[in-house]
Short mmCIF file of C-alpha atoms and ligand atoms in Angstrom, two decimals:
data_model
loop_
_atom_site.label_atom_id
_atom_site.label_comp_id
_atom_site.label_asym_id
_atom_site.label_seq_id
_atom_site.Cartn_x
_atom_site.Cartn_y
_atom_site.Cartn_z
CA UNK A 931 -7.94 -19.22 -14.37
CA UNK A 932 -4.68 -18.52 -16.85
CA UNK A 933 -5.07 -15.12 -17.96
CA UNK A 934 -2.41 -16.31 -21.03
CA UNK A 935 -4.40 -18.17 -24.06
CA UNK A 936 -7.21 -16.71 -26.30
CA UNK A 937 -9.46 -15.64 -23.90
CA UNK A 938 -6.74 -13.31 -22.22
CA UNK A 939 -7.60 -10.03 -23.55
CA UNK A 940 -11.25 -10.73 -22.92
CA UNK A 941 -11.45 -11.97 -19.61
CA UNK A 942 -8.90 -9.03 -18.07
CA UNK A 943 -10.97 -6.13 -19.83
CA UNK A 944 -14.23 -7.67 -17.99
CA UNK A 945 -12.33 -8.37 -15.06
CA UNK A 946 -10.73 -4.46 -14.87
CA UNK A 947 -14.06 -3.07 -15.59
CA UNK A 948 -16.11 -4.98 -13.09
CA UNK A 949 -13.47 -3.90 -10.29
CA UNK A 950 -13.76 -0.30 -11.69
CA UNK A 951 -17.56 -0.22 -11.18
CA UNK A 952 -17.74 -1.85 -7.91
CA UNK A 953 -14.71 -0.05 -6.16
CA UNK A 954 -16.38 3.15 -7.82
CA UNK A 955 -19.26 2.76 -6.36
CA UNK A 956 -17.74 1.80 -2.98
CA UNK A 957 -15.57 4.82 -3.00
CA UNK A 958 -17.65 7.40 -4.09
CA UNK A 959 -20.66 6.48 -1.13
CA UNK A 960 -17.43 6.27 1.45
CA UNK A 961 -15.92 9.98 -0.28
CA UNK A 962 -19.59 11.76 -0.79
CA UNK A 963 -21.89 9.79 1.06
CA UNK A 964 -20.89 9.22 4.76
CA UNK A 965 -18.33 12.71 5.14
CA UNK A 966 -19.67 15.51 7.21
CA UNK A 967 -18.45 18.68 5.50
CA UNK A 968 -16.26 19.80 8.54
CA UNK A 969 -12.27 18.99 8.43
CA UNK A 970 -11.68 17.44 11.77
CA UNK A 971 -14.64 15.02 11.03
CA UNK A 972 -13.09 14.60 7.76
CA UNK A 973 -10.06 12.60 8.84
CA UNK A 974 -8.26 16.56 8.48
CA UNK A 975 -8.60 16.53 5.10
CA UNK A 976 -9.31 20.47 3.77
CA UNK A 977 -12.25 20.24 0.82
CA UNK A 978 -10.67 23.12 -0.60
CA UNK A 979 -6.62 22.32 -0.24
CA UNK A 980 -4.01 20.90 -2.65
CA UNK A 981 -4.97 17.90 -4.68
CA UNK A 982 -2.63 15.91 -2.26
CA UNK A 983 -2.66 16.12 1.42
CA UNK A 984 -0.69 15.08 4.22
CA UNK A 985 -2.83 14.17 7.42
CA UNK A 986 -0.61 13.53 10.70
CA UNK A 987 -1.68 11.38 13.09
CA UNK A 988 -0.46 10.86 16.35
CA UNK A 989 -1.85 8.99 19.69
CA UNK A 990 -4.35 11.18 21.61
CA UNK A 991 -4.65 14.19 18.81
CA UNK A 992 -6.76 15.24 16.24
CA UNK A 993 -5.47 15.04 12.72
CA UNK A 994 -3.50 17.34 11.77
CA UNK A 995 -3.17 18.64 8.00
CA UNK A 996 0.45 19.17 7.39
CA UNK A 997 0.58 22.23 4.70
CA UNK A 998 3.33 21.45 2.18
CA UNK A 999 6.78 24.38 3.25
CA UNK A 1000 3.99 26.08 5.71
CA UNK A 1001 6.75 25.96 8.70
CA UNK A 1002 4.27 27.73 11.10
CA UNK A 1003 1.93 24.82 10.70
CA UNK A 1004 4.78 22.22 11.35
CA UNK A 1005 5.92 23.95 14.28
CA UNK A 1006 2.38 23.63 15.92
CA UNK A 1007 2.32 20.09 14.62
CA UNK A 1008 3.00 17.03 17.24
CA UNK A 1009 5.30 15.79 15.04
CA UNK A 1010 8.70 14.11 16.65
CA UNK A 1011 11.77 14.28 15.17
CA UNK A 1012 12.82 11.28 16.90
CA UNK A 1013 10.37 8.96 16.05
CA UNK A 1014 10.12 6.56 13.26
CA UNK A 1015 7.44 8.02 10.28
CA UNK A 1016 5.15 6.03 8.57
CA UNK A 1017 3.39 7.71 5.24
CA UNK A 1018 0.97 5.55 4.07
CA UNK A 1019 -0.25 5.78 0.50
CA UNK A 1020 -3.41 4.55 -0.98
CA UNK A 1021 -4.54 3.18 -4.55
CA UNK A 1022 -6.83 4.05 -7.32
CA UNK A 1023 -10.38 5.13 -6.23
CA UNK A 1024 -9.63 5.26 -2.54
CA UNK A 1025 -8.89 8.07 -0.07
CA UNK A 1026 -7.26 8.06 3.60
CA UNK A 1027 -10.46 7.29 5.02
CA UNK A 1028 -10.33 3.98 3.59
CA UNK A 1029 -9.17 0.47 5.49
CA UNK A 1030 -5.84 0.62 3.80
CA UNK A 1031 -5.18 3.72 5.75
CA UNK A 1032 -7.05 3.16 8.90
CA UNK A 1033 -6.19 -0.55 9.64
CA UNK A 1034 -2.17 0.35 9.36
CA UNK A 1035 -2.35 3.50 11.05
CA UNK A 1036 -4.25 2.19 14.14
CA UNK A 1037 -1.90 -0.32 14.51
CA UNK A 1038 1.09 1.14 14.55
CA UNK A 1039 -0.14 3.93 16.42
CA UNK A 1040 -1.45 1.24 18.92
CA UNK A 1041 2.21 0.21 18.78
CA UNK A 1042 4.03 3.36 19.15
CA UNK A 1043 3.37 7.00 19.08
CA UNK A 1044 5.03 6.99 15.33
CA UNK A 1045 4.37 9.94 13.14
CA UNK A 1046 1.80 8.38 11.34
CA UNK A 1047 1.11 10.56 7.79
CA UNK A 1048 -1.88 9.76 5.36
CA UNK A 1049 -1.26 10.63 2.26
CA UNK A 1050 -4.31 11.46 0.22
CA UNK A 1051 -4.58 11.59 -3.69
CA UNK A 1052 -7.90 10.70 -3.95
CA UNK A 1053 -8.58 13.93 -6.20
CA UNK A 1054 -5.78 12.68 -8.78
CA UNK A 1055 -7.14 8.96 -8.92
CA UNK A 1056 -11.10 9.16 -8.32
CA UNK A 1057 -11.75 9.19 -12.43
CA UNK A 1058 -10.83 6.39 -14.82
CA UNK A 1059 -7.89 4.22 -14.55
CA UNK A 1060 -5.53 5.95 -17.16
CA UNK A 1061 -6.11 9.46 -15.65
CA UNK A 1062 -4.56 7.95 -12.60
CA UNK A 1063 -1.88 6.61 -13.95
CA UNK A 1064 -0.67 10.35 -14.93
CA UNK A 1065 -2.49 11.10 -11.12
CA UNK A 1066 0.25 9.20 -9.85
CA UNK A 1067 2.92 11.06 -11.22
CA UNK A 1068 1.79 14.10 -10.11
CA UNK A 1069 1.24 12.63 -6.24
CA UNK A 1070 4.36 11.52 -6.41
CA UNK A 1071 6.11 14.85 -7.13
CA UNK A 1072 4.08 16.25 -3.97
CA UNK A 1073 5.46 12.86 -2.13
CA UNK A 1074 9.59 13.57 -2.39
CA UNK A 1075 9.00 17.34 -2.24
CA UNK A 1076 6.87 16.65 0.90
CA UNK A 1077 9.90 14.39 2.03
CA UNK A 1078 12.72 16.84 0.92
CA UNK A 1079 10.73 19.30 3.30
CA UNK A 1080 10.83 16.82 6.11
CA UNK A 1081 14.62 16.18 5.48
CA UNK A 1082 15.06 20.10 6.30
CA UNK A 1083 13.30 19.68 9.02
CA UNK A 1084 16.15 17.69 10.75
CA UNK A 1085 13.93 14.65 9.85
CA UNK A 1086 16.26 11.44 8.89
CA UNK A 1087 15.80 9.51 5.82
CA UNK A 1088 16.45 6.60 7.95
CA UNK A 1089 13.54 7.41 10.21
CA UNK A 1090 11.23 7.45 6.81
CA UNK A 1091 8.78 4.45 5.58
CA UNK A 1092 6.44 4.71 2.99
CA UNK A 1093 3.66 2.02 2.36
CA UNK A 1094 1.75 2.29 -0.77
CA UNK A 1095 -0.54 0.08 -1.90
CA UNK A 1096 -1.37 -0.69 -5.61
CA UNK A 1097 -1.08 2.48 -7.68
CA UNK A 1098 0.19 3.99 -4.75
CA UNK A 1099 3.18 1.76 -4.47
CA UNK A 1100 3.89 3.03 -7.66
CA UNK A 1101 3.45 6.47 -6.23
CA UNK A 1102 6.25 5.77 -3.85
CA UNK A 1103 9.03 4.38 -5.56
CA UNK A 1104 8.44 7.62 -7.97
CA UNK A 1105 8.97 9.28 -5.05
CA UNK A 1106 12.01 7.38 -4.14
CA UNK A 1107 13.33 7.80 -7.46
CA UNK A 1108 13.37 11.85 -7.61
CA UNK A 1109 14.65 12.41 -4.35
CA UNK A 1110 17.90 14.55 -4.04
CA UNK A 1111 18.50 14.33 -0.32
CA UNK A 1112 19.04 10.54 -0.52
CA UNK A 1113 16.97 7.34 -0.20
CA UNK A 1114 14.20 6.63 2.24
CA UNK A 1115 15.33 3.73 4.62
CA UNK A 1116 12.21 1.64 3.65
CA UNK A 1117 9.44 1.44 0.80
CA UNK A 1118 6.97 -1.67 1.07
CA UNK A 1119 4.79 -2.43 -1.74
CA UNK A 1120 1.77 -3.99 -1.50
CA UNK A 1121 0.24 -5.39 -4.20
CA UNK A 1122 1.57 -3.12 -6.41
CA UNK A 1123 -0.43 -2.34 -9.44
CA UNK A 1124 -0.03 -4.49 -12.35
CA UNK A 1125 -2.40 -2.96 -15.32
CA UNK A 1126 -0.11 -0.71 -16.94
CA UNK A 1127 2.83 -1.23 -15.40
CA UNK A 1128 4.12 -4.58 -17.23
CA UNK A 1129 7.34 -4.06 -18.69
CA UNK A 1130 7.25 0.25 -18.13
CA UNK A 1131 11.10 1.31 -17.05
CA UNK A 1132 11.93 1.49 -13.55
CA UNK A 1133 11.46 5.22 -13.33
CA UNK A 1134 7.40 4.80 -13.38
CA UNK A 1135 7.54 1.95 -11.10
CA UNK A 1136 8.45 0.37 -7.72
CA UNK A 1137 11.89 -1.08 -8.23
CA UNK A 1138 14.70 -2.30 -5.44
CA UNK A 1139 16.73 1.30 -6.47
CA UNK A 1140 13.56 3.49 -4.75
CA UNK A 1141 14.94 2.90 -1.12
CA UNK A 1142 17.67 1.09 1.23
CA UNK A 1143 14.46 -2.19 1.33
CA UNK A 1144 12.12 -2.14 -0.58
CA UNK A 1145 9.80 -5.28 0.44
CA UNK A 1146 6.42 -6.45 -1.77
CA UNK A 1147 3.59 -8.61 -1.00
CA UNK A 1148 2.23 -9.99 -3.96
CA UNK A 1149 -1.79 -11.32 -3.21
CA UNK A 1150 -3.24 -10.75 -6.61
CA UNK A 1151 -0.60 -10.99 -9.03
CA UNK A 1152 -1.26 -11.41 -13.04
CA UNK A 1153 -4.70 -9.80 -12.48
CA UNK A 1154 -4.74 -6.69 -10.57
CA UNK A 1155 -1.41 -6.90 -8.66
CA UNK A 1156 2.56 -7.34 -10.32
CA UNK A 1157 3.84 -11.03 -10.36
CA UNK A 1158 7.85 -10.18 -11.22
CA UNK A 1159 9.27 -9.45 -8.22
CA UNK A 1160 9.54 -5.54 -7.93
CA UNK A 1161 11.67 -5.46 -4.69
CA UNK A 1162 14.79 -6.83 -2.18
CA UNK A 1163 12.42 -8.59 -1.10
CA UNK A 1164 9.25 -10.56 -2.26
CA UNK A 1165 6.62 -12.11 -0.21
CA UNK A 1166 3.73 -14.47 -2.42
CA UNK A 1167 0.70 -14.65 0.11
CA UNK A 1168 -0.53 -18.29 -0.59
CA UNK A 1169 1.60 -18.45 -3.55
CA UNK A 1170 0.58 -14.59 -4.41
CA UNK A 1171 -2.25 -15.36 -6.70
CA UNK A 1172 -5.86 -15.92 -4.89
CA UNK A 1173 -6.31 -15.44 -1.13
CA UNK A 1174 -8.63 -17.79 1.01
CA UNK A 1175 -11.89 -16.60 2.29
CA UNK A 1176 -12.01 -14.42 -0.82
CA UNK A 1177 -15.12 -14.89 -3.36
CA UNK A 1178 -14.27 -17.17 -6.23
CA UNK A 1179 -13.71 -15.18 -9.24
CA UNK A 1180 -15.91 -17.30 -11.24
CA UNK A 1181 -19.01 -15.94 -9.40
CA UNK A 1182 -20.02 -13.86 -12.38
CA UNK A 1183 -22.00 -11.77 -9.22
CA UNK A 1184 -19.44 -11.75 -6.94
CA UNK A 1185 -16.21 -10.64 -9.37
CA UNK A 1186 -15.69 -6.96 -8.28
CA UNK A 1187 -16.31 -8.57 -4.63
CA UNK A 1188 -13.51 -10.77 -5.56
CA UNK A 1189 -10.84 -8.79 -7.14
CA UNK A 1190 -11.01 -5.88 -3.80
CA UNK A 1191 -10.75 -8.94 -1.52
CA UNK A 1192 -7.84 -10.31 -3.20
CA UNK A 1193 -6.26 -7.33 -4.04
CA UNK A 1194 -7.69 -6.20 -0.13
CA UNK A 1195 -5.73 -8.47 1.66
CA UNK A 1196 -1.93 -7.85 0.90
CA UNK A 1197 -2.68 -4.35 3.30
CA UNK A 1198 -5.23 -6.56 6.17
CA UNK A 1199 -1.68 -9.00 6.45
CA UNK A 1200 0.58 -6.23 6.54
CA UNK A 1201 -1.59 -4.32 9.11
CA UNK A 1202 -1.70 -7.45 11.24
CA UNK A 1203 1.91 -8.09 11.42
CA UNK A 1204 2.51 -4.31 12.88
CA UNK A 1205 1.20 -6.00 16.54
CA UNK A 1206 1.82 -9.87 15.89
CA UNK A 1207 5.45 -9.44 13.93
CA UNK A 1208 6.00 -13.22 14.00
CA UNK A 1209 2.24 -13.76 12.33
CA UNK A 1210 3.47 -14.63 8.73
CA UNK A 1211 6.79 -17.17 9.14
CA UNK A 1212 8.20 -17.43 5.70
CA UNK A 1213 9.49 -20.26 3.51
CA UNK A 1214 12.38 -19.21 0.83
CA UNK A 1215 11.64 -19.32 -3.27
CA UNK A 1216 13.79 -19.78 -6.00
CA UNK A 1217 11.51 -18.55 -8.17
CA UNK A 1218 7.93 -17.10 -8.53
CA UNK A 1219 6.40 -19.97 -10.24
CA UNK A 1220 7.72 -22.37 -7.17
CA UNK A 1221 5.74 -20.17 -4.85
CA UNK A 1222 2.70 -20.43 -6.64
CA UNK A 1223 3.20 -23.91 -6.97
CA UNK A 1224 3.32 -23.83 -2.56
CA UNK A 1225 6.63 -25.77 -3.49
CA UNK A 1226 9.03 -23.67 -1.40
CA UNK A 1227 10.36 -25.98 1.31
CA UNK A 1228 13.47 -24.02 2.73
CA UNK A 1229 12.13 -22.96 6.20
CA UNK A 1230 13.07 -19.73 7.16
CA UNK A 1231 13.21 -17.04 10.28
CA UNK A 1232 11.63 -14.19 8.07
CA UNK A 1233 8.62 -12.97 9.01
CA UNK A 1234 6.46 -11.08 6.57
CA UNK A 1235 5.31 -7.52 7.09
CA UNK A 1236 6.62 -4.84 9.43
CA UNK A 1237 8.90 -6.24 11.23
CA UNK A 1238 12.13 -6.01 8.82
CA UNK A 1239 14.28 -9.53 9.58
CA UNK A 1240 15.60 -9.62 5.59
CA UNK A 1241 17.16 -11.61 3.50
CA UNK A 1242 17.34 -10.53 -0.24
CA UNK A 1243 14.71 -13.20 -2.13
CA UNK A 1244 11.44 -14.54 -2.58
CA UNK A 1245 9.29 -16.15 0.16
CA UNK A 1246 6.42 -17.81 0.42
CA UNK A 1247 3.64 -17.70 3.61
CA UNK A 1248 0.52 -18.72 4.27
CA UNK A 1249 -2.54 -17.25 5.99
CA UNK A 1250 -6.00 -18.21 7.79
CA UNK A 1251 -8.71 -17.32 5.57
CA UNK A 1252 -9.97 -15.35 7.80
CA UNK A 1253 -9.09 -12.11 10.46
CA UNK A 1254 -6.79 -13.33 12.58
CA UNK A 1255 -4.79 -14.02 9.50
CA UNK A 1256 -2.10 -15.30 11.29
CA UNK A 1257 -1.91 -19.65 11.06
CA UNK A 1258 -1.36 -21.63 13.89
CA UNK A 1259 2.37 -22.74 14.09
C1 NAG B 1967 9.64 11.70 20.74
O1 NAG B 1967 10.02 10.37 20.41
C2 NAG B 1967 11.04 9.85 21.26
C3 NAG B 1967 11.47 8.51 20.68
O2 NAG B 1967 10.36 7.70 20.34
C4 NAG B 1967 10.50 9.75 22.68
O3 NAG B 1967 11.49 9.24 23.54
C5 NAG B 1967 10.07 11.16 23.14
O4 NAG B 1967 9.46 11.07 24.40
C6 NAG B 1967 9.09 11.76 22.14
N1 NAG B 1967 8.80 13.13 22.49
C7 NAG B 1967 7.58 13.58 22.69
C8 NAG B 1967 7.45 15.05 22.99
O5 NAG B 1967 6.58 12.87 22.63
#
């Protein structure tokens, strides 16, 4: 499907609406539906806090809810000064109790004991599409202030990732952007939000100024995710446009199944490539259209994901269509 022609405006309002509903209604039973009303049960989250939170996790604790400039609270915290943090950051209609959140911070904290921080906006983003837009704003001015904080906490910038998925990789290079302190040593995008985002200045979206690498993984682009590239480096999952073992979109029944799958996958890759790092061996683009062509022959020894062996450019990579995603060499 070529969402440029006649039909364009058509098919992408059906398409956007059908995700709406059926992430909606996913969310809301995950958000309302399954959550005990106690805060450790709750993934730490406080029902009556901020409209953003920041959950630590580390190995062998509970979650801990770090209060925005509440020192006490980060003194009793297990957070370690010398260890690499990862703040993950979620997309419209989701919350940190969703996969994006849970695959990637099991992982790396099956890796290492890393300061692992969910960042939860579900309040700002849990209405209709637009009102998230400005949500994200707003999350991101709780996101720098949360990392100036850390910063005078004798926390490095160079010690500091943030992942953000869809709207919330928006959410991060906004972040990236207003920081005075410096730049974060690493932002990586996944699947960052396309629907209004085309052409919007770099100040409201991910761009390569947010942080030292910033490194995108396009699985959905032209529908849900961003095609350009946004970042130092670009990875195009199967060519970046539809990902195997996902519904086909013309499945009138199975479209909102479809478009989270698609859109799903750029965070299942990057959570499998925290304990395989050689899973996703790249091949190096000139250009996007090449890679969704699969006509990128220049073999490579960049790997896609966590593991940060970069070169500047665009890279192609294929997957099983299935968990393991990793292919056989
Ligand atoms: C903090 O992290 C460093 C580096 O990863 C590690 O060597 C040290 O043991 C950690 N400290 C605690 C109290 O866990």
């Amino acid at each position: 499907m070529d969402l440029a022609g006649p039909f364009a405006g058509f098919i992408t309002t059906v398409t956007i609406v059908a995700t709406l509903l059926y992430m909606n209604g996913h969310f809301r039973q995950q958000k309302y539906g399954l959550v005990p009303n106690n805060t450790e049960d709750n993934g730490g989250l406080d029902p009556n806090g901020p409209d953003v939170q920041f959950i630590l996790y580390k190995r062998n604790s509970s979650p801990f809810n770090l209060v925005l400039h509440d020192q006490t609270k980060f003194d009793e915290s297990r957070f370690n000064k010398s260890s690499p943090t990862k703040i993950i950051i979620h997309g419209f209609l989701s919350g940190i109790r969703e996969e994006v959140f849970t695959l990637n911070k099991d992982a790396f904290l099956k890796k290492a004991d890393y300061n692992v921080i969910g960042m939860d906006w579900s309040a700002l983003c849990e209405f209709e599409y637009l009102s998230a837009m400005r949500g994200a704003q707003i999350a991101s001015q709780y996101l720098a202030e949360m990392i100036e904080w850390l910063v005078m906490q004798d926390v490095s910038l160079t010690d500091i990732h943030l992942i953000g998925h869809s709207l919330g990789a928006h959410v991060a290079g906004m972040a990236g952007s207003k920081l005075t302190s410096g730049k974060v040593s690493r932002i990586t995008g996944l699947d960052p939000a396309l629907p209004g985002y085309y052409e919007r200045g770099p100040q409201v979206k991910l761009d390569p100024g947010d942080a030292e690498l910033v490194d995108v993984v396009h699985t959905y682009m032209k529908i849900l995710g961003y095609a350009q590239p946004l970042g130092h480096i670009d990875f195009y999952a199967n060519g970046g446009r539809y990902q195997p073992g996902c519904p086909d979109i013309y499945d009138i029944w199975k479209i909102g199944e479809s478009l989270h799958c698609n859109h799903a996958r750029s965070y299942q890759y990057f959570a499998e490539s925290i304990l395989n790092p050689k899973a996703f061996r790249c091949r190096r683009c000139s250009s996007v259209e090449e890679a969704l062509g699969e006509n990128c022959f220049e073999d490579t020894d960049i790997y896609m994901g966590e593991p940060s062996t970069y070169r500047n450019g665009l890279y192609f990579f294929r997957t099983r269509n299935s968990p393991p995603f990793s292919p056989p060499p």
